[in-house]
Each structure stands twice: as C-alpha cells, then as structure tokens.
Amino acid sequence: MIGDIMNSAKKTSDSLDKDEDKLPVGESLGQDPVFDSLRKRGHRITAQRETILQIFREQPHGEHLSAEELHAKLLERGSNVSLATAYRTLKLLSSLGLLRELDFAEGHKHYELKQDTLPHQHIICTGCNLTLEFEDHFLEEAGQKIGSRYNFEVIDAQFKIFGLCPNCKLKRR
Amino acid sequence: MIGDIMNSAKKTSDSLDKDEDKLPVGESLGQDPVFDSLRKRGHRITAQRETILQIFREQPHGEHLSAEELHAKLLERGSNVSLATAYRTLKLLSSLGLLRELDFAEGHKHYELKQDTLPHQHIICTGCNLTLEFEDHFLEEAGQKIGSRYNFEVIDAQFKIFGLCPNCKLKRR
DNA sequence: ATTTATGCAAAGTTTTTGCAGGTTG
DNA sequence: CAACCTGCAAAAACTTTGCATAAAT
C-alpha cells in the first residue's frame, strides 16, 4: 500500500505581496540555521543573501520561484540585486541543500525553501502545466533508505508525476 | 518498508557505437507501436524520425541522450539531421509519451525511450553528476495510484534522489 | 494535391562569467 | 586587509522559430 497522502493539493500561482522591510545587515541573526550553514562553509552573510532568504521565507508553503521571479520580487521591494547575483545565490543555496531545485518542463528551474518538516511532491499536467502538490512522508523515507543503500548523503528526494489533468484528458481528442 | 529494489545500479556514460544501417523509409514498418502512435495523431514517418528512434533503441537500457548527444550520434552515422529537427523530434515524441524527458540539474534535458517493462529511477550526485539507477516497481505503482487520486492520466512517474556520492562526501571537507 | 516535416540561419531564453570595485569577517 | 561578493555587460549554452523547399499520405 501507499504511504499516507495528505490531501493537501493546491494550485501553484504567484502571490503578489507588498514590499516589506528588509533588515539592515547583521540584525539579530543570532542562530539562524541557514546563515549558520553559510558561515560554516566560509560563505558570507550579505544584505543580498538576507533579502533573498527573506523572500523565500515569505512565500506561502508550496510556492516556488524562478530566478526571474525572484529577481522581480527583489526589485519590487527596492532591493537592487542583480539577476546575476540571484542566479549565483540560488545555485549556492541549492548546493548547500538549503533550497530545493525543481525542474518541471518549461525550460527554467524553480526553487523553494527546503523544510524537512513539510516534504512535498508534484504532479504536473504536460498539457497545461497545472501543478498540484501532495505530501507523502513515505516517499521521503524511501528516498533516505535508497540513498543510504548506495552510500549517498541524501540532500533531497523528489517524486514527480507527469500526466494529463482531467481537463486536458478530454481536450486531447 | 520499501518496495523491492533490484540492485541494478550502473554508471551512466556514453557508449560509442559504430554506425549502423538505416532502413530506407517504409521498410517493414508493419506494426511498430511507436510509428502507430505517430500515425494515429496525423504525424508522419520520416527517415529522420526512424533513425532517431533506432538510435534510442540501440541505447543500452538506462542510458539517456541530450539533444546535442543525439545530434552527434546522428552525424556519426552519416545521417544529416539538423539539430533543430532533433529538438523538434524529441519534443514530439515526449509529448506523445514515447520518450521520457529527464531533468537532472545541468541545464539541459536528457531523453530515453519509455519502456513500461523497465521502470527506473535515478540517484544523482550534486557534486560530480554521477548518476546511478535503481528500479523499484513499488514506486511506479505509487505514481499510478497518486495520479488516479487526482484524476490524472499518468504518463510518467519519476523519483529522483539528489545527494552526495561517497567520494564527494569525503572531498567536501 | 494537400498537409506535414526539414534545413538553415536568425532570434529567443536562460544561465554563466570576467573583471573592477565594494563588503565582510 | 585578505578573501569573498556584487554589478555590469558580454558571452555562453540551450532551445525555438520563420520561411522556402522537400517529402509523406
């Protein structure tokens, strides 16, 4: 049988939030686990990285951002971070396992904050790109077990189902 | 517990095969299921498509090709198919569910022939891009069940594990 | 015949990089 | 102040497209 699938599917869409304050560098960054991970490997905490992280934290759970979308949000809030830096930061945070890098099939990647507490997987319509999410900690567990079988240190386990949504099933002749 | 994982992992690499004969158009294409799928939707059987399909069929199970790699193999065997056609064909065959479109994380897609009999999933090292495969029909089944729960017609279920291979685990300080 | 596919070259996207100047620890 | 980061603009990598010609049904 299948692991427990919490029926928490919802549509993926962009949320247009107002701009919010960005902290000045170094404000009460006491024990932030993300920043700790950065420091631990000799990376630095910059204003740009703080703002980017903040944006990801403000994203509703399950939303993901492309590099362009992140950049747009940065500009929206008056933070003049360059697109190049957005790309560099996304790559860095992903390599540290702090962001999750998602590939659907539209030619660019999406990123979301990694939160071990809320694994979630995707089911994608190849007809209209509708993306639903579902959660199944059984799958997460399977990833860990398979990884350790091959002596891998697992960073992320992704289960993706491609298919046709009810609508596109009909339209398809 | 986990479904049966057949320990059939192997490295992904390029096999340099010699060029082989390509059939002239229309030779004994009797009931080829791939060509049937094409015809059924009004697409045509061209020499280019035949050669491309043949290349995928000659690939050892588990190997995947990028558009560039496919194109290289086409040239190797003297088939002057343009890169544009390679891209167009890959897209077409994938949309028909005949090829499986794989995204690892290196900026381009890979494709492999879809064979329902031999599902396989990937575990990818984010340090060195080493890719191992494993099979687990339990996961395949899970994909079907989850898909039908959302009323999707499932085309493909992919389970991908990202992590650090034993080597990169060490090198990483 | 009619419709679909191909090749070419040009254009479009997405991502990376070199380098000079700025910032962090 | 040494090492690291950023912005900018240019380049690279990857993919799509317009159009005239060629091929398939």
PDB file of C-alpha atoms (C1' of nucleotides) in Angstrom, chain B residues 43-44 46 48-49 80 82 85 88, chain C residues 2-9 15:
ATOM      1  CA  HIS B  43       2.194  12.701 -37.741  1.00  0.00           C
ATOM      2  CA  ARG B  44       4.340  11.240 -40.466  1.00  0.00           C
ATOM      3  CA  THR B  46      10.108  10.222 -41.899  1.00  0.00           C
ATOM      4  CA  GLN B  48      14.808  11.263 -39.695  1.00  0.00           C
ATOM      5  CA  ARG B  49      12.314  10.005 -37.177  1.00  0.00           C
ATOM      6  CA  ASN B  80      22.449  14.646 -41.731  1.00  0.00           C
ATOM      7  CA  SER B  82      19.653  19.066 -38.235  1.00  0.00           C
ATOM      8  CA  THR B  85      14.888  18.549 -36.140  1.00  0.00           C
ATOM      9  CA  ARG B  88      11.540  19.003 -32.687  1.00  0.00           C
TER      10      ARG B  88
ATOM     11  C1'  DT C   2      -2.541  18.734 -49.578  1.00  0.00           C
ATOM     12  C1'  DT C   3      -0.538  18.734 -45.454  1.00  0.00           C
ATOM     13  C1'  DT C   4       3.287  17.957 -42.655  1.00  0.00           C
ATOM     14  C1'  DA C   5       8.372  17.897 -41.922  1.00  0.00           C
ATOM     15  C1'  DT C   6      13.035  19.540 -42.707  1.00  0.00           C
ATOM     16  C1'  DG C   7      17.165  22.595 -43.021  1.00  0.00           C
ATOM     17  C1'  DC C   8      19.131  26.704 -42.406  1.00  0.00           C
ATOM     18  C1'  DA C   9      20.080  30.672 -40.156  1.00  0.00           C
ATOM     19  C1'  DT C  15      22.368  30.841 -17.251  1.00  0.00           C
TER      20       DT C  15
END
